[in-house]
Short mmCIF file of C-alpha atoms in Angstrom, two decimals:
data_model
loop_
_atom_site.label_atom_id
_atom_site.label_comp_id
_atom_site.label_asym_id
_atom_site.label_seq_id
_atom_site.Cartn_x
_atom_site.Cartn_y
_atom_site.Cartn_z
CA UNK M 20 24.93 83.42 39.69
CA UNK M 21 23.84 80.33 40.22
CA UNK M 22 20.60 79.49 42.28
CA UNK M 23 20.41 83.25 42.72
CA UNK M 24 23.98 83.72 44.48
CA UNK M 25 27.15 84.31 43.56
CA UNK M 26 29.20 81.05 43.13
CA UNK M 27 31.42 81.98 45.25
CA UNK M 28 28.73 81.84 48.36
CA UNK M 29 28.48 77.99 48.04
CA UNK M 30 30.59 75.37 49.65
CA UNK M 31 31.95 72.73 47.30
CA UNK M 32 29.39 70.66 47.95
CA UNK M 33 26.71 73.09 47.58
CA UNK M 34 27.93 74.06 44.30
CA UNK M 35 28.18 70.73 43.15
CA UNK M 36 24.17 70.03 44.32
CA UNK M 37 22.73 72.82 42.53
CA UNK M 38 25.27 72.97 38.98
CA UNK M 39 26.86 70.16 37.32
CA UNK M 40 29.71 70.76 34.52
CA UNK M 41 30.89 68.24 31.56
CA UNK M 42 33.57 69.53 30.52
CA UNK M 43 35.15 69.35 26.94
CA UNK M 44 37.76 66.73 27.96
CA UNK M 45 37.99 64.24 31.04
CA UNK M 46 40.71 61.71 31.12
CA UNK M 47 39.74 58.83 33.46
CA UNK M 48 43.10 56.73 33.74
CA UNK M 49 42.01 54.25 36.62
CA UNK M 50 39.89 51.37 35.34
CA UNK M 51 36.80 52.15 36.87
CA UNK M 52 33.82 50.44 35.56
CA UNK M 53 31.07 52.17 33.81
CA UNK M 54 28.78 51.65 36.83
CA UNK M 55 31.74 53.16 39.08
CA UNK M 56 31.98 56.33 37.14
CA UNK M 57 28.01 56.73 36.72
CA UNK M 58 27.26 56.39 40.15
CA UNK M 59 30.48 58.70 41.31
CA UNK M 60 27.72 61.74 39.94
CA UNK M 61 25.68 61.07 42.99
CA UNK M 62 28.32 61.89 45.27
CA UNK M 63 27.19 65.16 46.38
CA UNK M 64 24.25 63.66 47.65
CA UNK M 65 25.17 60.91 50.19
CA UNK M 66 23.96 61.35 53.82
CA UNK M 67 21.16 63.72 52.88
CA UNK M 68 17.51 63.09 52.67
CA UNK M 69 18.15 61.99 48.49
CA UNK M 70 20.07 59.50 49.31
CA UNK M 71 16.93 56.84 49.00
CA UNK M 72 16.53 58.23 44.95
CA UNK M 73 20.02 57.35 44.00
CA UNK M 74 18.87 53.76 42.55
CA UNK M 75 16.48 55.17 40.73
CA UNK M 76 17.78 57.79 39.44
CA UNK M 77 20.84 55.95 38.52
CA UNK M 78 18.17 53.54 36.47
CA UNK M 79 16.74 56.63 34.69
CA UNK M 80 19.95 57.44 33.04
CA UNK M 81 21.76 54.58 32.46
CA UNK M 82 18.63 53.96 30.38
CA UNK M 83 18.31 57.53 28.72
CA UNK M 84 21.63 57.46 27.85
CA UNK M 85 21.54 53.53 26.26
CA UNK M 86 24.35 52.52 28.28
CA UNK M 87 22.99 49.88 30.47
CA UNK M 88 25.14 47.02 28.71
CA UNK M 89 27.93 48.57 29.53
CA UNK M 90 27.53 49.17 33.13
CA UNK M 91 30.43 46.03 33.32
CA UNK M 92 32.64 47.18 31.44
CA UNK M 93 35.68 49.27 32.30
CA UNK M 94 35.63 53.00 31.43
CA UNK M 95 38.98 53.13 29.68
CA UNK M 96 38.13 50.24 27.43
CA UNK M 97 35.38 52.20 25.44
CA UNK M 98 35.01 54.34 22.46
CA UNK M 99 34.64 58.31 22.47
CA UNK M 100 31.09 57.64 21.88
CA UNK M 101 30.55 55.21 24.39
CA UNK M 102 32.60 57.36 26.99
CA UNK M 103 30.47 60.89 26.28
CA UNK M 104 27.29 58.85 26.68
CA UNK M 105 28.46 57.74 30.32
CA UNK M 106 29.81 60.50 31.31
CA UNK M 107 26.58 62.55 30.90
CA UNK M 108 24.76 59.89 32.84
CA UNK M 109 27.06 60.63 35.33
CA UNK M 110 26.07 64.17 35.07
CA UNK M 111 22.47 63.23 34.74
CA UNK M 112 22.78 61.52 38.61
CA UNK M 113 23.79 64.74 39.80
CA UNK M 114 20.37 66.12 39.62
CA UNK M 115 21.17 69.55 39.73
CA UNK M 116 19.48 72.81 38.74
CA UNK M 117 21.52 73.59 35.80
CA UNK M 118 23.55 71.31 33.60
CA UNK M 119 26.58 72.74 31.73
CA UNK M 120 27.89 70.58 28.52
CA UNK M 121 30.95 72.09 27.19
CA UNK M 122 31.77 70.86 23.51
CA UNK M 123 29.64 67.64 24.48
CA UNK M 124 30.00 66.04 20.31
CA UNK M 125 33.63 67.55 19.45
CA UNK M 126 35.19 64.81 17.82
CA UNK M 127 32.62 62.39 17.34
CA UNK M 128 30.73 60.91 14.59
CA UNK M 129 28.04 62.37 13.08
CA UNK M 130 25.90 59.51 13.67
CA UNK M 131 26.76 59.24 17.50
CA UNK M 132 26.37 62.99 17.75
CA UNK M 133 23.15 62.92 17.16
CA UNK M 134 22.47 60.73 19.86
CA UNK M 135 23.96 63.03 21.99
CA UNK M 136 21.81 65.75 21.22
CA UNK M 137 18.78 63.14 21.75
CA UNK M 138 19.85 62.61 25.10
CA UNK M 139 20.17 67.07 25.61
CA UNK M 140 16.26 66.89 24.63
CA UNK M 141 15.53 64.24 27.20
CA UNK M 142 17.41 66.37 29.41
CA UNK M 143 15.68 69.64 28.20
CA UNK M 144 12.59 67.50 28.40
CA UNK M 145 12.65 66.21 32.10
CA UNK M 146 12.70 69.80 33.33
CA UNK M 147 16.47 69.95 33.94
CA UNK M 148 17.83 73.43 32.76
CA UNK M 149 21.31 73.27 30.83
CA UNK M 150 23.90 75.28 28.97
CA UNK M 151 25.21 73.85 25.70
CA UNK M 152 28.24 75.45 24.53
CA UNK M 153 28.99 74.20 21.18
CA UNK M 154 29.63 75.25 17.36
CA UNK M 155 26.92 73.18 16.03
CA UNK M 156 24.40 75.93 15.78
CA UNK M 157 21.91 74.03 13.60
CA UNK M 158 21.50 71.14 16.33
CA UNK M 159 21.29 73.40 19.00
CA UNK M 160 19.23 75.95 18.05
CA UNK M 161 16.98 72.94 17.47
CA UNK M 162 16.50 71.94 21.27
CA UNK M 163 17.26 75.47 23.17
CA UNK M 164 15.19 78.03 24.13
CA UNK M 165 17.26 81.09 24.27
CA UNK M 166 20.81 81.35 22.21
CA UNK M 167 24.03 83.78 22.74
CA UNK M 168 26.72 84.25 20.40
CA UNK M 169 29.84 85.07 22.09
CA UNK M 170 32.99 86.81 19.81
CA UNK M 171 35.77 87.20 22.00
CA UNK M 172 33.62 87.36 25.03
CA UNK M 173 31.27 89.90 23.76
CA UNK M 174 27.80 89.30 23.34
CA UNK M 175 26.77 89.88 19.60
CA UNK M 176 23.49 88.34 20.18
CA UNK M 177 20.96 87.12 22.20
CA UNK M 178 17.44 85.84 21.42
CA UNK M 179 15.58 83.04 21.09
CA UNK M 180 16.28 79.58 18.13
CA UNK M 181 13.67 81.99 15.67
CA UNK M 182 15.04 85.41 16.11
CA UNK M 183 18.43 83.68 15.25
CA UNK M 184 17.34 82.20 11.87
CA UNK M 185 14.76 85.09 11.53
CA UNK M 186 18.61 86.96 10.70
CA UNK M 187 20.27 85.07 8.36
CA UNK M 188 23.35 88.67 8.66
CA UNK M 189 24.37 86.89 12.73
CA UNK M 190 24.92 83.96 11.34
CA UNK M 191 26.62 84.91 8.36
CA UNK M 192 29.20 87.54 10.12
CA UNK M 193 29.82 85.85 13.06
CA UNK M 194 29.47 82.08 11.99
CA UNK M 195 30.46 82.28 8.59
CA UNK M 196 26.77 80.46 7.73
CA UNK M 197 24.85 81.65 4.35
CA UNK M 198 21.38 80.96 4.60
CA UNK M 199 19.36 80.41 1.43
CA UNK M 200 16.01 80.99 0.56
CA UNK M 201 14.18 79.29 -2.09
CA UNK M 202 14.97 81.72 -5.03
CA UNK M 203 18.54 82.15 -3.84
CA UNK M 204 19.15 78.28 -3.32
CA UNK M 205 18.17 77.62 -6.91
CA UNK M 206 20.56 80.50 -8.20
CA UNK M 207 23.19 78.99 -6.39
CA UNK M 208 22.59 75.51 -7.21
CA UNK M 209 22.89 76.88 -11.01
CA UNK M 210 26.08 78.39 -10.48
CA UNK M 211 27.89 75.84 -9.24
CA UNK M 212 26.23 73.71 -12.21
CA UNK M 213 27.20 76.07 -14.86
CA UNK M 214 30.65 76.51 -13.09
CA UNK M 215 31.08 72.80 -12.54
CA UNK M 216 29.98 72.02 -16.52
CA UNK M 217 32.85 74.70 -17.42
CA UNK M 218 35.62 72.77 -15.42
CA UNK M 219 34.67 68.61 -17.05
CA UNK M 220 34.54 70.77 -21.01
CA UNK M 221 37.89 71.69 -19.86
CA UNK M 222 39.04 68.69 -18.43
CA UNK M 223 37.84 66.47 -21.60
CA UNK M 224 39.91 69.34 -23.89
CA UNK M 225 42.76 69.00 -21.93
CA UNK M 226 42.28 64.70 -22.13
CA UNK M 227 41.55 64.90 -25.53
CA UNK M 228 44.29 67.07 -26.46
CA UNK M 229 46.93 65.02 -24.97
CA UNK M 230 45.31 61.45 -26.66
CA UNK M 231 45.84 62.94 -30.04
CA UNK M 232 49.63 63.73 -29.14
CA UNK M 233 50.13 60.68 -27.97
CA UNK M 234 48.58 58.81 -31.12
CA UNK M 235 50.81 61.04 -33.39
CA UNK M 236 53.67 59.67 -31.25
CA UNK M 237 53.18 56.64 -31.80
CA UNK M 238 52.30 56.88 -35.84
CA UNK M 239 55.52 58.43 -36.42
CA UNK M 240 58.38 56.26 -37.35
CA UNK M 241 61.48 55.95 -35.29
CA UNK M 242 64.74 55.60 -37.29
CA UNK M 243 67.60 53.95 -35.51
CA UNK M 244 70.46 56.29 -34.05
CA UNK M 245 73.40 56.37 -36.64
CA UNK M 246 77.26 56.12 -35.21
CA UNK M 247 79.54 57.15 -37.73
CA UNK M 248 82.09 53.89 -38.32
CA UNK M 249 84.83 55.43 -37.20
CA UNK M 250 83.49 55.76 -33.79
CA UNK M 251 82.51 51.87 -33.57
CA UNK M 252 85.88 50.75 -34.69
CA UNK M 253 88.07 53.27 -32.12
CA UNK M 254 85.64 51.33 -29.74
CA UNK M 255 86.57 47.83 -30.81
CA UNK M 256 90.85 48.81 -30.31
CA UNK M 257 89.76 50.51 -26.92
CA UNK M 258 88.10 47.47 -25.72
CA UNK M 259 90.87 45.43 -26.96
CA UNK M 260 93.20 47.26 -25.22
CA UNK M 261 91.65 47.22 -22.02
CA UNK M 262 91.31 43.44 -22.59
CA UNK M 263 95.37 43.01 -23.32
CA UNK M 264 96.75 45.65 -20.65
CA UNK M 265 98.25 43.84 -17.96
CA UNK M 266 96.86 44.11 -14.25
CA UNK M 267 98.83 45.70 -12.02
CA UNK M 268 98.68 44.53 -8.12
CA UNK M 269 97.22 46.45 -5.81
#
């Protein structure tokens, strides 16, 4: 449903009022600037009564999204980061009343994914609803109000961000994700200490074994290869020969 009907009992343009969709890739090939693309979000909106907001609006999230020195610049031209942070401006113009973000940080940087999730709490915080789908549980759980887990398109659970880490056995079966309490952390933290002690002791053996070979091979004497005479002096008449036969024209 969306805005209480079925989506299939809105128009195009309807639909795209009232529910606006990032999806995990878009290829822009034409080089549009980033103003261009931003202000494309809007579209649904011309000839209405909204049509007065779109400067502002366009102003709110060229700023939210810290892409107003790029506005110049041509969309093709930027970086992944750059690129994810105009395209949800563009989604931000569309001022509808649900947002969906569909892998909105795969692929980037850690560093520029959290600004993306900054800019999902601006979103969250403005009154805008939106659906995050993403694998990045910790971030999200840290911004959304109610979670599902989908396996195969199944539910296994829905609930709100503290009934999710409130059962550390969801995340662990169906995210792979241990959770560790104090008590447990520490145990674990000596394990891998004890087991990482046991690997260097057998490293150094192993380094410390093969120095001492080395040294012995190196104090023990090497005696010259002996060639019994006969050998060197049926040498000397081959060469000789060789030397003496006459060469025959090819």
């Amino acid at each position: 449903l969306v805005s209480g009907a079925p989506v299939a009992a809105w128009t195009g343009i309807e639909l795209a009022m009232r529910r606006g969709v990032l999806p995990q890739r878009s290829d822009v090939s034409f080089p549009f600037t980033v103003e261009q693309i931003v202000r494309m979000g809007r579209e649904p909106w011309r000839n209405t009564d909204r049509e007065d907001a779109d400067d502002d609006v366009y102003d709110w999230a060229v700023r939210v999204t810290d892409v107003s020195a790029l506005t110049r610049r041509d969309f093709p031209s930027l970086s992944g980061g750059e690129q994810a942070r105009v395209l949800i401006a563009r989604l931000m113009l569309r001022e509808a009343d649900v947002l969906i973000l569909d892998e909105a940080t795969e692929g980037l940087a850690p560093l520029i994914a959290r600004e993306i999730w900054r800019i999902c709490s601006v979103i969250k915080d403005s009154g805008i609803s939106s659906i995050i789908v993403d694998k990045n549980w910790k971030h999200v759980t840290q911004i959304t109000d109610r979670n599902v887990i989908l396996v195969k398109g199944e539910v296994v659970f829905e609930g709100t961000s503290e009934a999710l880490h409130a059962d550390p056995s969801v995340l662990e079966q169906h995210l792979g994700v241990r959770l560790l309490n104090r008590t447990t952390r520490r145990q674990h933290l000596t394990d891998i200490g004890r087991e990482f002690y046991e690997r260097t002791k057998s490293i150094l053996a192993e380094v410390e074994a093969a120095e001492g070979l080395a040294a012995e091979t190196r104090a023990t004497p090497r005696e010259p290869p002996a060639y019994p005479a006969h050998s060197l002096h049926t040498a000397r008449i081959d060469l000789r020969r060789s030397a003496t036969r006459p060469r025959v024209p090819i």
